[in-house]
């Protein structure tokens, strides 16, 4: 039934391959959800291209457009409320979500992180930096973590986690590709779990 569907917003900064995987999964698994908004801190990105192909609304929202951080935070909360968003999915969003948004959507914001949290998380740990750090630390394995977002960077409750090996020959780029493939299966599973919990 269409009106039981949770309204999803996805926040992205880059290619948006996790967004695509989530979008596909909602369709293929017939999940009770629909994507209604793609928000980015960048005016152009692969995620926006995909959203537009799907006829989804895109919204470029950046701190730089506002005089104060508070005004930016309020605009983000308003944008989500105006569209009656139920759940926010961070998919390669390389900014901290403002506290006001976290407070307005408690346990309704999920993030995917390309490592086994609580290790290799926090400020500065994003994208290729994470994989560089994992290899430098000599870790035998890495993976991906989907977690709920709270006010502390990468510290919210873990929803799902999956492991991949780190091979002696790995470069950060090779490891990133292995982890990303894992993410594309893990994030849809986590969304399905969250939707089940909130049904
Ligand atoms: C993904 O590996 C995601 O886990 C990571 O950025 C990549 C985005 O790829 N996110 C972070 O590092 C957030 N701290 P995508 O745009 O193709 O989904």
Short mmCIF file of C-alpha atoms and ligand atoms in Angstrom, two decimals:
data_model
loop_
_atom_site.label_atom_id
_atom_site.label_comp_id
_atom_site.label_asym_id
_atom_site.label_seq_id
_atom_site.Cartn_x
_atom_site.Cartn_y
_atom_site.Cartn_z
CA UNK A 1 0.00 0.00 0.00
CA UNK A 2 1.54 3.24 -1.19
CA UNK A 3 0.69 5.27 1.92
CA UNK A 4 2.53 2.84 4.22
CA UNK A 5 5.76 3.55 2.46
CA UNK A 6 8.50 5.32 4.39
CA UNK A 7 9.69 8.44 2.65
CA UNK A 8 13.45 8.36 2.15
CA UNK A 9 15.98 11.12 1.63
CA UNK A 10 19.50 10.23 0.57
CA UNK A 11 22.47 12.52 1.26
CA UNK A 12 25.47 12.15 -1.08
CA UNK A 13 28.67 13.97 -2.04
CA UNK A 14 30.06 11.82 -4.82
CA UNK A 15 29.47 9.01 -7.28
CA UNK A 16 26.45 7.69 -5.43
CA UNK A 17 27.06 3.98 -6.04
CA UNK A 18 25.59 3.15 -2.62
CA UNK A 19 22.53 5.26 -3.46
CA UNK A 20 22.10 3.28 -6.70
CA UNK A 21 22.40 -0.01 -4.80
CA UNK A 22 19.79 1.16 -2.28
CA UNK A 23 17.48 2.42 -4.99
CA UNK A 24 17.71 -0.92 -6.86
CA UNK A 25 17.10 -2.87 -3.66
CA UNK A 26 13.95 -0.92 -2.76
CA UNK A 27 12.55 -1.89 -6.16
CA UNK A 28 13.79 -5.47 -6.38
CA UNK A 29 13.02 -6.42 -2.78
CA UNK A 30 9.73 -4.54 -2.87
CA UNK A 31 10.63 -2.70 0.33
CA UNK A 32 7.96 -0.46 1.88
CA UNK A 33 9.84 2.73 1.07
CA UNK A 34 10.30 5.31 -1.65
CA UNK A 35 13.11 7.74 -2.41
CA UNK A 36 11.79 11.26 -2.59
CA UNK A 37 14.84 13.48 -2.21
CA UNK A 38 18.55 13.42 -3.04
CA UNK A 39 20.47 16.11 -1.15
CA UNK A 40 24.09 17.03 -1.71
CA UNK A 41 26.59 19.58 -0.42
CA UNK A 42 27.87 19.73 -3.99
CA UNK A 43 26.05 21.34 -6.90
CA UNK A 44 27.04 18.51 -9.23
CA UNK A 45 27.76 14.87 -8.47
CA UNK A 46 27.09 11.40 -9.84
CA UNK A 47 24.34 10.91 -7.29
CA UNK A 48 22.44 13.92 -8.67
CA UNK A 49 22.77 12.56 -12.21
CA UNK A 50 21.24 9.27 -11.13
CA UNK A 51 18.48 10.94 -9.10
CA UNK A 52 17.47 13.07 -12.08
CA UNK A 53 17.44 10.01 -14.35
CA UNK A 54 14.93 8.52 -11.92
CA UNK A 55 12.83 11.70 -11.84
CA UNK A 56 13.73 12.31 -8.21
CA UNK A 57 14.04 15.75 -6.70
CA UNK A 58 17.59 16.98 -6.05
CA UNK A 59 18.57 19.65 -3.57
CA UNK A 60 21.96 21.34 -3.34
CA UNK A 61 22.38 22.50 0.24
CA UNK A 62 25.70 23.78 1.47
CA UNK A 63 26.89 25.79 4.47
CA UNK A 64 28.36 28.26 1.98
CA UNK A 65 24.85 29.34 0.94
CA UNK A 66 24.08 30.62 4.47
CA UNK A 67 25.40 33.35 6.73
CA UNK A 68 25.45 31.12 9.80
CA UNK A 69 25.69 27.42 10.54
CA UNK A 70 22.40 27.68 12.47
CA UNK A 71 20.63 29.00 9.37
CA UNK A 72 22.08 26.13 7.34
CA UNK A 73 20.97 23.55 9.96
CA UNK A 74 17.47 25.02 10.13
CA UNK A 75 17.16 24.98 6.35
CA UNK A 76 18.11 21.30 6.32
CA UNK A 77 15.55 20.41 8.99
CA UNK A 78 12.90 22.43 7.12
CA UNK A 79 13.70 20.78 3.79
CA UNK A 80 13.24 17.33 5.34
CA UNK A 81 10.07 18.29 7.21
CA UNK A 82 8.47 19.99 4.19
CA UNK A 83 8.82 16.73 2.28
CA UNK A 84 7.62 14.58 5.22
CA UNK A 85 10.83 12.57 5.20
CA UNK A 86 10.80 9.55 7.53
CA UNK A 87 14.34 8.23 7.10
CA UNK A 88 17.61 9.83 5.97
CA UNK A 89 20.30 7.64 4.39
CA UNK A 90 23.84 9.00 4.22
CA UNK A 91 25.52 7.43 1.21
CA UNK A 92 28.97 8.88 0.71
CA UNK A 93 27.98 12.17 2.35
CA UNK A 94 31.30 13.72 3.37
CA UNK A 95 29.96 16.24 5.86
CA UNK A 96 28.89 16.01 9.47
CA UNK A 97 25.12 16.10 9.78
CA UNK A 98 24.17 19.15 11.90
CA UNK A 99 23.11 18.34 15.48
CA UNK A 100 19.74 20.03 14.87
CA UNK A 101 19.00 17.52 12.11
CA UNK A 102 20.09 14.57 14.29
CA UNK A 103 17.83 15.85 17.07
CA UNK A 104 14.89 16.23 14.67
CA UNK A 105 15.31 12.66 13.33
CA UNK A 106 16.37 10.48 16.28
CA UNK A 107 17.27 6.92 15.20
CA UNK A 108 16.11 7.81 11.70
CA UNK A 109 19.42 8.65 10.08
CA UNK A 110 21.74 5.87 8.91
CA UNK A 111 25.26 6.08 7.57
CA UNK A 112 27.57 3.64 5.84
CA UNK A 113 31.22 3.78 6.76
CA UNK A 114 33.94 1.89 4.82
CA UNK A 115 35.63 0.23 7.81
CA UNK A 116 34.90 -1.88 10.87
CA UNK A 117 33.76 0.75 13.37
CA UNK A 118 34.64 1.69 16.07
CA UNK A 119 38.05 1.38 14.42
CA UNK A 120 39.01 3.87 11.70
CA UNK A 121 36.14 6.27 12.26
CA UNK A 122 35.82 9.90 13.27
CA UNK A 123 36.89 13.20 11.82
CA UNK A 124 39.13 12.95 8.76
CA UNK A 125 38.30 9.28 8.29
CA UNK A 126 36.41 9.20 5.05
CA UNK A 127 36.83 7.77 1.58
CA UNK A 128 40.33 6.70 0.59
CA UNK A 129 41.85 8.00 3.89
CA UNK A 130 40.15 5.14 5.70
CA UNK A 131 41.67 2.45 3.48
CA UNK A 132 45.12 4.07 3.62
CA UNK A 133 44.94 4.00 7.43
CA UNK A 134 43.76 0.38 7.54
CA UNK A 135 46.68 -0.77 5.35
CA UNK A 136 49.19 1.36 7.28
CA UNK A 137 48.01 -0.26 10.54
CA UNK A 138 48.63 -3.73 9.08
CA UNK A 139 45.06 -4.88 9.72
CA UNK A 140 44.30 -8.40 8.45
CA UNK A 141 40.70 -7.46 7.70
CA UNK A 142 38.47 -4.51 7.03
CA UNK A 143 34.86 -4.17 5.99
CA UNK A 144 31.85 -1.90 6.15
CA UNK A 145 29.58 -0.70 8.93
CA UNK A 146 26.07 0.70 8.78
CA UNK A 147 25.16 2.64 11.88
CA UNK A 148 22.58 5.06 13.20
CA UNK A 149 23.79 8.64 13.32
CA UNK A 150 24.05 10.51 16.60
CA UNK A 151 25.84 13.75 17.50
CA UNK A 152 29.24 12.05 17.61
CA UNK A 153 31.00 11.31 14.35
CA UNK A 154 30.70 7.57 13.43
CA UNK A 155 29.67 6.60 16.97
CA UNK A 156 25.96 5.76 16.69
CA UNK A 157 24.53 2.29 17.30
CA UNK A 158 25.73 -0.28 14.78
CA UNK A 159 22.95 -1.80 12.64
CA UNK A 160 25.03 -4.22 10.54
CA UNK A 161 28.67 -4.90 9.87
CA UNK A 162 30.40 -7.15 7.31
CA UNK A 163 34.05 -8.14 6.92
CA UNK A 164 36.41 -8.46 3.97
CA UNK A 165 40.05 -9.59 4.03
CA UNK A 166 42.95 -7.20 3.57
CA UNK A 167 45.48 -8.83 1.24
CA UNK A 168 49.25 -8.22 1.42
CA UNK A 169 49.21 -6.86 -2.15
CA UNK A 170 46.38 -4.36 -1.48
CA UNK A 171 46.71 -0.71 -2.34
CA UNK A 172 44.15 1.66 -0.76
CA UNK A 173 42.31 1.75 -4.12
CA UNK A 174 42.12 -2.05 -4.43
CA UNK A 175 40.90 -2.38 -0.84
CA UNK A 176 38.37 0.44 -1.41
CA UNK A 177 36.88 -1.44 -4.37
CA UNK A 178 36.54 -4.66 -2.32
CA UNK A 179 34.90 -2.80 0.57
CA UNK A 180 32.60 -0.88 -1.78
CA UNK A 181 31.31 -4.11 -3.30
CA UNK A 182 30.56 -5.32 0.22
CA UNK A 183 28.79 -2.02 0.99
CA UNK A 184 26.43 -2.44 -1.97
CA UNK A 185 24.99 -5.59 -0.39
CA UNK A 186 25.26 -4.48 3.23
CA UNK A 187 23.44 -1.13 3.01
CA UNK A 188 20.28 -2.59 1.43
CA UNK A 189 20.26 -5.30 4.12
CA UNK A 190 20.52 -2.62 6.80
CA UNK A 191 17.72 -0.58 5.25
CA UNK A 192 15.52 -3.67 5.14
CA UNK A 193 16.31 -4.27 8.82
CA UNK A 194 15.53 -0.68 9.79
CA UNK A 195 12.27 -0.72 7.86
CA UNK A 196 11.36 -3.98 9.61
CA UNK A 197 12.12 -2.41 13.01
CA UNK A 198 10.02 0.66 12.18
CA UNK A 199 7.09 -1.16 10.52
C1 LIG B 1 31.73 4.76 0.25
O1 LIG B 1 32.82 3.89 0.37
C2 LIG B 1 31.25 5.19 1.62
O2 LIG B 1 31.32 4.18 2.60
C3 LIG B 1 32.24 6.28 1.93
O3 LIG B 1 32.41 6.97 0.72
C4 LIG B 1 32.17 6.08 -0.38
C5 LIG B 1 31.09 6.69 -1.25
O4 LIG B 1 30.89 5.98 -2.44
N1 LIG B 1 31.75 7.11 2.99
C6 LIG B 1 32.52 7.69 3.90
O5 LIG B 1 33.72 7.59 3.91
C7 LIG B 1 31.76 8.50 4.94
N2 LIG B 1 32.57 8.72 6.10
P1 LIG B 1 29.57 6.17 -3.29
O6 LIG B 1 29.37 7.66 -3.50
O7 LIG B 1 29.89 5.48 -4.60
O8 LIG B 1 28.44 5.53 -2.54
#
